[in-house]
């Protein structure tokens, strides 16, 4: 592969940016794709032109609070096409907006409107009060910081040159489609937009995280071909099983925003080679618009520590640095900024720099590839010794500790991510570095604080040494509080670590742990969205903060709104055991639970990629089967009611035709059969793709197949229980229903198929129909506040109460049935509590099996 870097022909500086002004040239090609709509270049051009007309022909300073939405894209392009300089600020950082408004006094402020391409404009003044240099096009915060008064001044030529260079080496063409994984206010995220629009390609706008299964559903549904990643993204990709994902349209992955470890570069380069996509490792700074170098994918596996070659049109040199073996990397090219702006007076300045002194220490290898080996500003001098902070982080990484370091010439501060013992590491590190122990402080934090770009927030790390808690960043938690979301998830799911991008589902949560977790979270946060189980910790906290800001003063509540499926499970188990014990007679609720099982399967077991979710599905089946087998085995030993077939959950297949005690566990048996068959079916790649493509239609198809047994067109010869596949599948469809039309269709199926299901037992059929309609149409049901916790516990323990009651109440038959019901409920809850503790105990007893054994430091 050639390592030459041809110079691109560039247009002279103009007052507009070509890729923003010439959108209509690509006519009906797709430009922007959202979760529900596709906008052509012609559509985009019309919106941009309309907004540009509103901004007017006279240049004004525009501040855009940007989000990953069509509104922000239209506003950004309209300002560029009309020649208005834009200050780009993260739309989710009000403090950054306020800070930059105060410093630079923009003439126009724009933020997202309704999300349909018509952003909200607030005119401060009709004619600018600033002197704006003709070349000035864009102002960005430096190095991923937000709200800093020091902005990078970029010209129209900077933007076009860098977009053209990126499009050239990535070979972006009209068929390419990238998904947004980074904020558009961050230069890396913005460069993805610029380079794709310049090439006539398209962009999928989303703010979903890569840990969210919905992100990958969107990726496949839109036939995306690329996404951008920072080093932290790869940590998240590891967590969601990216290596096992089926992404047939993926063409390349780009990486920038910091150094990726050579091991990960090599591994992902080899993975891409095996899967048919390429990894582009890139190097850049905001001061160079975005990109300065890239590593050709064919060279990545063999040269994982290199940044590669300059981008087309750029060049490097290395200037010596006194006292250091390696010199400073200096970049020259048409994408080098005009200079910095720290006050509004700087907006009148033209070019004040011609080359970019990167501040990075680098070397050039004989093969022409460059390597960055350190950062001049990442050196401190403690007790006369020069300390390379990057090297300190690497030493700790070699010990298996993820850390980030900051410091001054008096003090080195280290943040240790996770549950590490600072004292022990301190004893190891201080002598190794040769510095006084008093000059080193180490802190164990839940998660290394990061900027919006994903880079470590070194100022927040440095502030850890400040004794005043208010000096620390909100994201830095030295000790968990009792109502912290991460603590709740860690305790409820028995997992050792939870970070801001974790979700209930990604941590292995299922229907058995959902109930108690949801109530604790609701108590801690005050509100929970319906899809909280697939939202990240950071999103849940943000939702709670917004709700708290709007909420009126709370009065004492006599009723609590509890999720309908939770109430149904609690009520159903009481009705089931009360009917069996003879307290009263009310049948039909067991089949409501079968529909609820399908509902919960779809919510918790269909997230993530093939192997990742298969693992979760098998774990969930085991959490049903193992406690059931253990309890039935006990019943087999102490009574003469059960057979060996019961122990292996085979009675429904090989047991007697007549109703006997051996049929006590039919619900667990049939549910297990359904889960095993569905999981085996979804393990087939074509079926899994079909389910992802038609998430609502797929379970409806299964329900249709199940109705063949419901109407005896197919006879499964499973006695004493009506066929259950169609109910399970219908519950599954409820979880995937996104529109009123979906819910109406499910309602129609229920109204048509439930009558006659129990051979004319009207009360039983009405119970099932009522339960199904509540599941479809009523998200939450009122429960007396005093009974809320009891409802939660009974719903959580419903399976275990069902299992245990067969062994409890026969010993209490001489007493009132109410005693048998109460005793069964208590025994079932105790068995549930025991079973829920087993995974955590197992992990603590066998750390080698779970990968959490800590290496001793010698």
Short mmCIF file of N, CA and C in Angstrom, two decimals, residues 12-114:
data_model
loop_
_atom_site.label_atom_id
_atom_site.label_comp_id
_atom_site.label_asym_id
_atom_site.label_seq_id
_atom_site.Cartn_x
_atom_site.Cartn_y
_atom_site.Cartn_z
N UNK A 12 -10.52 28.51 -3.17
CA UNK A 12 -10.12 29.65 -2.35
C UNK A 12 -11.14 29.88 -1.24
N UNK A 13 -10.71 30.54 -0.19
CA UNK A 13 -11.61 30.79 0.94
C UNK A 13 -12.84 31.55 0.49
N UNK A 14 -13.98 31.07 0.93
CA UNK A 14 -15.25 31.72 0.59
C UNK A 14 -16.01 31.96 1.88
N UNK A 15 -17.18 32.59 1.74
CA UNK A 15 -17.97 32.84 2.92
C UNK A 15 -19.02 31.76 3.14
N UNK A 16 -18.90 30.66 2.44
CA UNK A 16 -19.78 29.53 2.70
C UNK A 16 -18.99 28.26 2.47
N UNK A 17 -19.50 27.16 3.01
CA UNK A 17 -18.84 25.86 2.90
C UNK A 17 -19.56 25.05 1.83
N UNK A 18 -18.77 24.54 0.88
CA UNK A 18 -19.35 23.88 -0.29
C UNK A 18 -20.31 22.76 0.04
N UNK A 19 -19.91 21.85 0.99
CA UNK A 19 -20.79 20.71 1.25
C UNK A 19 -22.09 21.12 1.93
N UNK A 20 -22.13 22.34 2.51
CA UNK A 20 -23.36 22.84 3.10
C UNK A 20 -24.21 23.57 2.07
N UNK A 21 -23.55 24.26 1.14
CA UNK A 21 -24.28 25.07 0.16
C UNK A 21 -24.75 24.27 -1.04
N UNK A 22 -24.11 23.12 -1.31
CA UNK A 22 -24.40 22.38 -2.55
C UNK A 22 -25.15 21.08 -2.31
N UNK A 23 -25.94 21.01 -1.26
CA UNK A 23 -26.64 19.78 -0.92
C UNK A 23 -27.55 19.30 -2.05
N UNK A 24 -28.20 20.23 -2.72
CA UNK A 24 -29.19 19.86 -3.74
C UNK A 24 -28.57 19.12 -4.92
N UNK A 25 -27.26 19.18 -5.06
CA UNK A 25 -26.61 18.49 -6.18
C UNK A 25 -26.80 16.98 -6.10
N UNK A 26 -27.01 16.46 -4.90
CA UNK A 26 -27.19 15.01 -4.74
C UNK A 26 -28.66 14.60 -4.80
N UNK A 27 -29.53 15.54 -5.04
CA UNK A 27 -30.95 15.31 -5.38
C UNK A 27 -31.63 14.34 -4.41
N UNK A 28 -32.07 13.19 -4.94
CA UNK A 28 -32.93 12.28 -4.17
C UNK A 28 -32.16 11.20 -3.40
N UNK A 29 -30.85 11.29 -3.38
CA UNK A 29 -30.09 10.35 -2.54
C UNK A 29 -30.44 10.58 -1.07
N UNK A 30 -30.39 9.51 -0.29
CA UNK A 30 -30.64 9.64 1.15
C UNK A 30 -29.52 10.44 1.79
N UNK A 31 -29.88 11.41 2.62
CA UNK A 31 -28.88 12.21 3.33
C UNK A 31 -28.90 11.92 4.82
N UNK A 32 -30.07 12.03 5.43
CA UNK A 32 -30.21 11.84 6.87
C UNK A 32 -31.28 10.79 7.13
N UNK A 33 -30.95 9.84 7.99
CA UNK A 33 -31.89 8.79 8.38
C UNK A 33 -32.09 8.89 9.89
N UNK A 34 -33.33 8.91 10.32
CA UNK A 34 -33.64 8.84 11.75
C UNK A 34 -34.31 7.51 12.02
N UNK A 35 -34.73 7.29 13.25
CA UNK A 35 -35.32 6.00 13.60
C UNK A 35 -36.62 5.73 12.83
N UNK A 36 -37.25 6.79 12.35
CA UNK A 36 -38.52 6.56 11.69
C UNK A 36 -38.68 7.17 10.31
N UNK A 37 -37.65 7.88 9.81
CA UNK A 37 -37.83 8.61 8.56
C UNK A 37 -36.49 8.80 7.85
N UNK A 38 -36.56 8.89 6.51
CA UNK A 38 -35.37 9.16 5.69
C UNK A 38 -35.57 10.47 4.94
N UNK A 39 -34.55 11.32 4.98
CA UNK A 39 -34.61 12.62 4.33
C UNK A 39 -33.58 12.65 3.20
N UNK A 40 -34.02 12.99 2.02
CA UNK A 40 -33.12 13.05 0.87
C UNK A 40 -32.30 14.34 0.92
N UNK A 41 -31.28 14.41 0.07
CA UNK A 41 -30.50 15.64 -0.02
C UNK A 41 -31.39 16.80 -0.46
N UNK A 42 -32.37 16.51 -1.33
CA UNK A 42 -33.29 17.58 -1.76
C UNK A 42 -34.11 18.08 -0.56
N UNK A 43 -34.62 17.12 0.28
CA UNK A 43 -35.36 17.51 1.48
C UNK A 43 -34.49 18.34 2.41
N UNK A 44 -33.27 17.87 2.62
CA UNK A 44 -32.36 18.56 3.53
C UNK A 44 -32.03 19.95 3.00
N UNK A 45 -31.77 20.04 1.70
CA UNK A 45 -31.43 21.34 1.10
C UNK A 45 -32.57 22.35 1.27
N UNK A 46 -33.81 21.89 1.11
CA UNK A 46 -34.95 22.79 1.27
C UNK A 46 -35.05 23.33 2.70
N UNK A 47 -34.85 22.43 3.67
CA UNK A 47 -34.90 22.86 5.07
C UNK A 47 -33.75 23.82 5.39
N UNK A 48 -32.56 23.51 4.87
CA UNK A 48 -31.40 24.36 5.10
C UNK A 48 -31.60 25.72 4.48
N UNK A 49 -32.11 25.75 3.26
CA UNK A 49 -32.33 27.03 2.58
C UNK A 49 -33.37 27.87 3.31
N UNK A 50 -34.43 27.21 3.79
CA UNK A 50 -35.47 27.95 4.51
C UNK A 50 -34.92 28.58 5.79
N UNK A 51 -34.09 27.83 6.51
CA UNK A 51 -33.53 28.38 7.74
C UNK A 51 -32.49 29.44 7.45
N UNK A 52 -31.72 29.25 6.37
CA UNK A 52 -30.73 30.26 5.98
C UNK A 52 -31.42 31.59 5.65
N UNK A 53 -32.58 31.50 4.99
CA UNK A 53 -33.35 32.72 4.70
C UNK A 53 -33.77 33.41 5.99
N UNK A 54 -34.15 32.62 7.00
CA UNK A 54 -34.56 33.21 8.28
C UNK A 54 -33.38 33.89 8.98
N UNK A 55 -32.18 33.33 8.81
CA UNK A 55 -31.00 33.94 9.43
C UNK A 55 -30.58 35.22 8.72
N UNK A 56 -30.95 35.34 7.44
CA UNK A 56 -30.68 36.56 6.71
C UNK A 56 -29.30 36.60 6.08
N UNK A 57 -29.07 37.57 5.19
CA UNK A 57 -27.80 37.65 4.45
C UNK A 57 -26.67 38.31 5.23
N UNK A 58 -26.99 39.12 6.23
CA UNK A 58 -25.95 39.82 6.99
C UNK A 58 -25.35 38.88 8.03
N UNK A 59 -24.02 38.75 8.00
CA UNK A 59 -23.35 37.81 8.88
C UNK A 59 -23.57 38.16 10.34
N UNK A 60 -23.95 37.12 11.09
CA UNK A 60 -24.10 37.27 12.54
C UNK A 60 -23.45 36.08 13.23
N UNK A 61 -23.12 36.25 14.49
CA UNK A 61 -22.51 35.18 15.28
C UNK A 61 -23.63 34.31 15.84
N UNK A 62 -23.60 33.01 15.48
CA UNK A 62 -24.64 32.07 15.85
C UNK A 62 -24.09 31.09 16.89
N UNK A 63 -24.80 30.91 17.98
CA UNK A 63 -24.47 29.85 18.94
C UNK A 63 -25.49 28.74 18.78
N UNK A 64 -25.02 27.53 18.48
CA UNK A 64 -25.90 26.39 18.27
C UNK A 64 -25.69 25.38 19.39
N UNK A 65 -26.74 25.16 20.19
CA UNK A 65 -26.72 24.11 21.21
C UNK A 65 -27.11 22.81 20.52
N UNK A 66 -26.11 22.05 20.10
CA UNK A 66 -26.32 20.94 19.17
C UNK A 66 -26.62 19.62 19.87
N UNK A 67 -27.51 18.87 19.26
CA UNK A 67 -27.77 17.49 19.64
C UNK A 67 -27.73 16.65 18.38
N UNK A 68 -27.78 15.35 18.52
CA UNK A 68 -27.75 14.48 17.35
C UNK A 68 -29.14 14.35 16.75
N UNK A 69 -29.66 15.47 16.25
CA UNK A 69 -31.00 15.52 15.69
C UNK A 69 -30.98 16.25 14.35
N UNK A 70 -32.04 16.05 13.60
CA UNK A 70 -32.17 16.74 12.32
C UNK A 70 -32.19 18.25 12.52
N UNK A 71 -32.81 18.72 13.60
CA UNK A 71 -32.84 20.16 13.89
C UNK A 71 -31.44 20.75 13.90
N UNK A 72 -30.53 20.10 14.63
CA UNK A 72 -29.18 20.63 14.77
C UNK A 72 -28.42 20.56 13.45
N UNK A 73 -28.61 19.49 12.70
CA UNK A 73 -27.93 19.36 11.40
C UNK A 73 -28.37 20.49 10.47
N UNK A 74 -29.67 20.72 10.42
CA UNK A 74 -30.20 21.78 9.56
C UNK A 74 -29.65 23.14 9.98
N UNK A 75 -29.64 23.41 11.29
CA UNK A 75 -29.16 24.71 11.78
C UNK A 75 -27.68 24.90 11.46
N UNK A 76 -26.89 23.87 11.68
CA UNK A 76 -25.45 23.92 11.41
C UNK A 76 -25.19 24.21 9.93
N UNK A 77 -25.86 23.46 9.06
CA UNK A 77 -25.64 23.62 7.63
C UNK A 77 -26.17 24.96 7.12
N UNK A 78 -27.29 25.40 7.69
CA UNK A 78 -27.86 26.69 7.25
C UNK A 78 -26.91 27.83 7.58
N UNK A 79 -26.34 27.79 8.78
CA UNK A 79 -25.40 28.85 9.16
C UNK A 79 -24.17 28.82 8.26
N UNK A 80 -23.61 27.63 8.00
CA UNK A 80 -22.43 27.53 7.16
C UNK A 80 -22.72 27.99 5.73
N UNK A 81 -23.86 27.56 5.20
CA UNK A 81 -24.18 27.89 3.81
C UNK A 81 -24.42 29.38 3.62
N UNK A 82 -24.92 30.04 4.66
CA UNK A 82 -25.19 31.48 4.57
C UNK A 82 -24.02 32.32 5.05
N UNK A 83 -22.95 31.68 5.51
CA UNK A 83 -21.76 32.42 5.91
C UNK A 83 -21.74 32.94 7.32
N UNK A 84 -22.65 32.44 8.18
CA UNK A 84 -22.68 32.89 9.58
C UNK A 84 -21.73 32.03 10.42
N UNK A 85 -20.76 32.63 11.11
CA UNK A 85 -19.89 31.84 11.99
C UNK A 85 -20.71 31.17 13.10
N UNK A 86 -20.37 29.91 13.41
CA UNK A 86 -21.13 29.11 14.36
C UNK A 86 -20.26 28.72 15.55
N UNK A 87 -20.76 28.97 16.75
CA UNK A 87 -20.17 28.39 17.95
C UNK A 87 -20.98 27.13 18.25
N UNK A 88 -20.33 25.97 18.22
CA UNK A 88 -21.02 24.70 18.42
C UNK A 88 -20.82 24.26 19.87
N UNK A 89 -21.93 24.05 20.58
CA UNK A 89 -21.91 23.72 22.00
C UNK A 89 -22.81 22.49 22.22
N UNK A 90 -22.44 21.60 23.15
CA UNK A 90 -23.33 20.45 23.44
C UNK A 90 -24.68 20.92 23.95
N UNK A 91 -25.74 20.43 23.34
CA UNK A 91 -27.08 20.85 23.74
C UNK A 91 -27.50 20.35 25.10
N UNK A 92 -26.82 19.31 25.62
CA UNK A 92 -27.18 18.77 26.92
C UNK A 92 -26.33 19.34 28.05
N UNK A 93 -25.59 20.43 27.76
CA UNK A 93 -24.73 21.05 28.78
C UNK A 93 -25.13 22.52 28.93
N UNK A 94 -26.22 22.79 29.68
CA UNK A 94 -26.67 24.18 29.83
C UNK A 94 -25.60 25.10 30.38
N UNK A 95 -24.75 24.59 31.27
CA UNK A 95 -23.71 25.45 31.84
C UNK A 95 -22.71 25.88 30.77
N UNK A 96 -22.42 24.99 29.79
CA UNK A 96 -21.51 25.35 28.71
C UNK A 96 -22.15 26.42 27.82
N UNK A 97 -23.44 26.27 27.56
CA UNK A 97 -24.15 27.27 26.75
C UNK A 97 -24.10 28.62 27.45
N UNK A 98 -24.39 28.64 28.74
CA UNK A 98 -24.40 29.90 29.48
C UNK A 98 -23.01 30.53 29.51
N UNK A 99 -21.98 29.71 29.71
CA UNK A 99 -20.61 30.23 29.79
C UNK A 99 -20.20 30.89 28.48
N UNK A 100 -20.46 30.23 27.37
CA UNK A 100 -20.05 30.77 26.07
C UNK A 100 -20.92 31.94 25.66
N UNK A 101 -22.18 31.94 26.03
CA UNK A 101 -23.03 33.10 25.75
C UNK A 101 -22.49 34.32 26.49
N UNK A 102 -22.08 34.12 27.73
CA UNK A 102 -21.56 35.22 28.52
C UNK A 102 -20.26 35.77 27.95
N UNK A 103 -19.41 34.87 27.46
CA UNK A 103 -18.09 35.29 26.97
C UNK A 103 -18.15 35.90 25.58
N UNK A 104 -18.91 35.29 24.66
CA UNK A 104 -18.86 35.69 23.25
C UNK A 104 -20.08 36.46 22.77
N UNK A 105 -21.15 36.52 23.60
CA UNK A 105 -22.30 37.36 23.28
C UNK A 105 -22.81 37.12 21.86
N UNK A 106 -23.32 35.92 21.55
CA UNK A 106 -23.78 35.65 20.18
C UNK A 106 -24.99 36.50 19.80
N UNK A 107 -25.16 36.68 18.51
CA UNK A 107 -26.30 37.45 18.00
C UNK A 107 -27.55 36.59 17.89
N UNK A 108 -27.34 35.30 17.66
CA UNK A 108 -28.45 34.36 17.49
C UNK A 108 -28.13 33.10 18.30
N UNK A 109 -29.14 32.57 19.00
CA UNK A 109 -28.99 31.30 19.72
C UNK A 109 -30.00 30.32 19.15
N UNK A 110 -29.52 29.14 18.79
CA UNK A 110 -30.38 28.12 18.18
C UNK A 110 -30.28 26.84 19.00
N UNK A 111 -31.42 26.21 19.23
CA UNK A 111 -31.41 24.87 19.82
C UNK A 111 -32.50 24.04 19.16
N UNK A 112 -32.59 22.78 19.56
CA UNK A 112 -33.53 21.87 18.92
C UNK A 112 -34.97 22.30 19.19
N UNK A 113 -35.78 22.16 18.17
CA UNK A 113 -37.20 22.46 18.31
C UNK A 113 -37.98 21.18 18.50
N UNK A 114 -38.80 20.84 17.51
CA UNK A 114 -39.63 19.65 17.62
C UNK A 114 -38.99 18.40 17.06
#
